[in-house]
mmCIF file of C-alpha atoms in Angstrom:
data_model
loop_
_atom_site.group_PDB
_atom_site.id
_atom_site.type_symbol
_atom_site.label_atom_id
_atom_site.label_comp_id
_atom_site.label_asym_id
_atom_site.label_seq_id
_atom_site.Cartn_x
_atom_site.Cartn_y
_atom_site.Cartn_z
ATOM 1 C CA UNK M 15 -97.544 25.288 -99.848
ATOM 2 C CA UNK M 16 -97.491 22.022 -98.406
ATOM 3 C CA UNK M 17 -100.533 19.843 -98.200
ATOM 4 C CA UNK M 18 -103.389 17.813 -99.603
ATOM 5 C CA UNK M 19 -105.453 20.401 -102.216
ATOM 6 C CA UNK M 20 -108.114 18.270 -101.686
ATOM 7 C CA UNK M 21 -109.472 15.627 -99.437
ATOM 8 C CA UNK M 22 -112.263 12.346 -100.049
ATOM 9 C CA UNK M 23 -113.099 10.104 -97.633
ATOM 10 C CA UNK M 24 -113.921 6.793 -99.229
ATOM 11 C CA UNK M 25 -115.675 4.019 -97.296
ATOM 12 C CA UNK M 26 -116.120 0.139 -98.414
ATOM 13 C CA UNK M 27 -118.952 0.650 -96.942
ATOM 14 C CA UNK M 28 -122.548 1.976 -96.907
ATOM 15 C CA UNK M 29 -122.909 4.627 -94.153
ATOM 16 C CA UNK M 30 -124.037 3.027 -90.920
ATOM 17 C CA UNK M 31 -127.032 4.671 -90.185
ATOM 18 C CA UNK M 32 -128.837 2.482 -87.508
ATOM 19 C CA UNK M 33 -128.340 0.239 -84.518
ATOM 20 C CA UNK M 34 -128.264 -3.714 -84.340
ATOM 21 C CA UNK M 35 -130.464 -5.261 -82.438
ATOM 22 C CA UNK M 36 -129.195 -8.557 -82.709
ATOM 23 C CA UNK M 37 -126.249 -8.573 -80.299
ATOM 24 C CA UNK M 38 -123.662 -6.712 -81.961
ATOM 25 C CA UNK M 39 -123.202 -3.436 -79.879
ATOM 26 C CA UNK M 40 -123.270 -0.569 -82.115
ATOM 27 C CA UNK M 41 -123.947 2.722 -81.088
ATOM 28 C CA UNK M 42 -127.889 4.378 -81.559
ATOM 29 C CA UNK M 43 -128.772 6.401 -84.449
ATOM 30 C CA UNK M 44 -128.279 9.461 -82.888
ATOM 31 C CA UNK M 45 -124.426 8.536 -82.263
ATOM 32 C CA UNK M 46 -123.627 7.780 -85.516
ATOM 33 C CA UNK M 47 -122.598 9.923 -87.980
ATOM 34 C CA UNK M 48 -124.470 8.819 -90.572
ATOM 35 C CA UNK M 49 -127.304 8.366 -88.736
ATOM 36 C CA UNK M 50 -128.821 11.815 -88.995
ATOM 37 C CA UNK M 51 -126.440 14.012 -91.174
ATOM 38 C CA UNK M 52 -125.875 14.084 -95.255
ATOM 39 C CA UNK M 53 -122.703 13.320 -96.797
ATOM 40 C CA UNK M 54 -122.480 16.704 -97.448
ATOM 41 C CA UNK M 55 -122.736 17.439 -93.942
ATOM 42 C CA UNK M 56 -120.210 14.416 -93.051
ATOM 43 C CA UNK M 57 -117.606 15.878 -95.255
ATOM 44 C CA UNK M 58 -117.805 19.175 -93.606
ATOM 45 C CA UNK M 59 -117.899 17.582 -90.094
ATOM 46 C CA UNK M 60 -115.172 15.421 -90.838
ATOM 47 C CA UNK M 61 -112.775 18.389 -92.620
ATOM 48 C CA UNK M 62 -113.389 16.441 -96.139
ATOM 49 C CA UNK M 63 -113.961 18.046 -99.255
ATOM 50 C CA UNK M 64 -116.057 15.183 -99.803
ATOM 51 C CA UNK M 65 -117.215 11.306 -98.297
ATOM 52 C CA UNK M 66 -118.144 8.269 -100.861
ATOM 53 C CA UNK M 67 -119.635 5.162 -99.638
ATOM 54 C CA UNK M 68 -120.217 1.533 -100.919
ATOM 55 C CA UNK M 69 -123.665 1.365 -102.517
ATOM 56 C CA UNK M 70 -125.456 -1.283 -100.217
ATOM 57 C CA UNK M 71 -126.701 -2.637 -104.047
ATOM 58 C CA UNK M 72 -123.052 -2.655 -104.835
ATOM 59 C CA UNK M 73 -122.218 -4.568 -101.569
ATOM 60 C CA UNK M 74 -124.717 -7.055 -101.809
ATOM 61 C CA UNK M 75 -123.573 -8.032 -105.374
ATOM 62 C CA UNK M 76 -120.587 -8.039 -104.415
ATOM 63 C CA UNK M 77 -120.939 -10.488 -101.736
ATOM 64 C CA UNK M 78 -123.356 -12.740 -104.115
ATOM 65 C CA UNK M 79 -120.746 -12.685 -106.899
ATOM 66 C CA UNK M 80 -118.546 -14.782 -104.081
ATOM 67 C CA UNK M 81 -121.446 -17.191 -103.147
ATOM 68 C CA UNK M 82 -124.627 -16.989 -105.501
ATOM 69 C CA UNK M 83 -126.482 -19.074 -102.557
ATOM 70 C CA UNK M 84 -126.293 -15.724 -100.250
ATOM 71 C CA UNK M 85 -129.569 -14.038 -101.430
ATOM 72 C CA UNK M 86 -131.001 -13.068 -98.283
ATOM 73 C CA UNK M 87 -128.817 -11.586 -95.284
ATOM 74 C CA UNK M 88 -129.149 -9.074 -92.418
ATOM 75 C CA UNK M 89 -128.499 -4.940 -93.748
ATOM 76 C CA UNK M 90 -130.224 -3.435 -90.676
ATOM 77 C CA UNK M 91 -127.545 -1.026 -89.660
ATOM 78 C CA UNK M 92 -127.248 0.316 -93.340
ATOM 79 C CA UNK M 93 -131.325 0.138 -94.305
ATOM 80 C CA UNK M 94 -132.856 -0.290 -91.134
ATOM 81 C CA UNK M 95 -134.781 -3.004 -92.224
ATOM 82 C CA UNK M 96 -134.793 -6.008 -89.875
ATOM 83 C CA UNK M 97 -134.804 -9.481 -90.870
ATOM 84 C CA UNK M 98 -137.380 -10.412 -87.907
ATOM 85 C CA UNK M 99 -139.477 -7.965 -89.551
ATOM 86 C CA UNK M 100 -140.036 -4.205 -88.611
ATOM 87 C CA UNK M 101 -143.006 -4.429 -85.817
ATOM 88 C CA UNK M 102 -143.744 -2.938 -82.825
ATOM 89 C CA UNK M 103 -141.652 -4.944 -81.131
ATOM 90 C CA UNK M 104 -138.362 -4.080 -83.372
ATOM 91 C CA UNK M 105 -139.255 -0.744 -83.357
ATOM 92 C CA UNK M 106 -139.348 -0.344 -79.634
ATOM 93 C CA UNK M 107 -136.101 -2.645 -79.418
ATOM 94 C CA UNK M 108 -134.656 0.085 -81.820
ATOM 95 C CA UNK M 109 -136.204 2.954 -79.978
ATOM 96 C CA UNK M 110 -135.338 2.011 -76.547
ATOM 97 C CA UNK M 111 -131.771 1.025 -77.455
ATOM 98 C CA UNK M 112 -128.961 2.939 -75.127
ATOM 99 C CA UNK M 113 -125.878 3.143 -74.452
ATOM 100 C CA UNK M 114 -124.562 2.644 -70.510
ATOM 101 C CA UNK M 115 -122.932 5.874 -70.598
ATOM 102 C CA UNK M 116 -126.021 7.831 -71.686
#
């Protein structure tokens, strides 16, 4: 029959698993996929057979092998580590984040 016999999502990626809290208006961790579910689990919600990110190593050496001065830059939505530091005031930021059409 006609068809793919198998199908991978591939992402340039790492998964986005958390929001920004620096402007950018991405959704909360709940809403994202890849906030809360394996990539086993993504596959299956998605209809893949299977899902492969970027590495967020592989990303950031990829991005330093373009500028060796870039050492230090913000990965919150893939690590959820913020460059501000993680406090109780990022954490609150992060907890109280919502969208308006919650």
């Amino acid at each position: 029959g006609a068809g793919a016999k198998s199908v991978t999502f591939c992402s340039a990626s790492p998964p986005v698993k958390f929001p920004n809290v620096y402007g950018i208006d991405l959704p909360t961790t709940n809403e994202l996929i890849a906030g809360e579910l394996s990539e086993e689990d993504i596959a299956q919600t998605i209809g893949a057979d299977r899902v492969i990110f970027q590495t967020l190593e592989d990303l950031k050496l990829s991005i330093q092998s373009l500028n060796a001065d870039l050492q230090n830059f913000d990965c919150s939505m893939f690590d959820g580590f913020y460059v501000t530091e993680n406090g109780p005031d990022t954490d609150a930021a992060v907890s109280s984040l919502s969208r308006a059409f919650d």
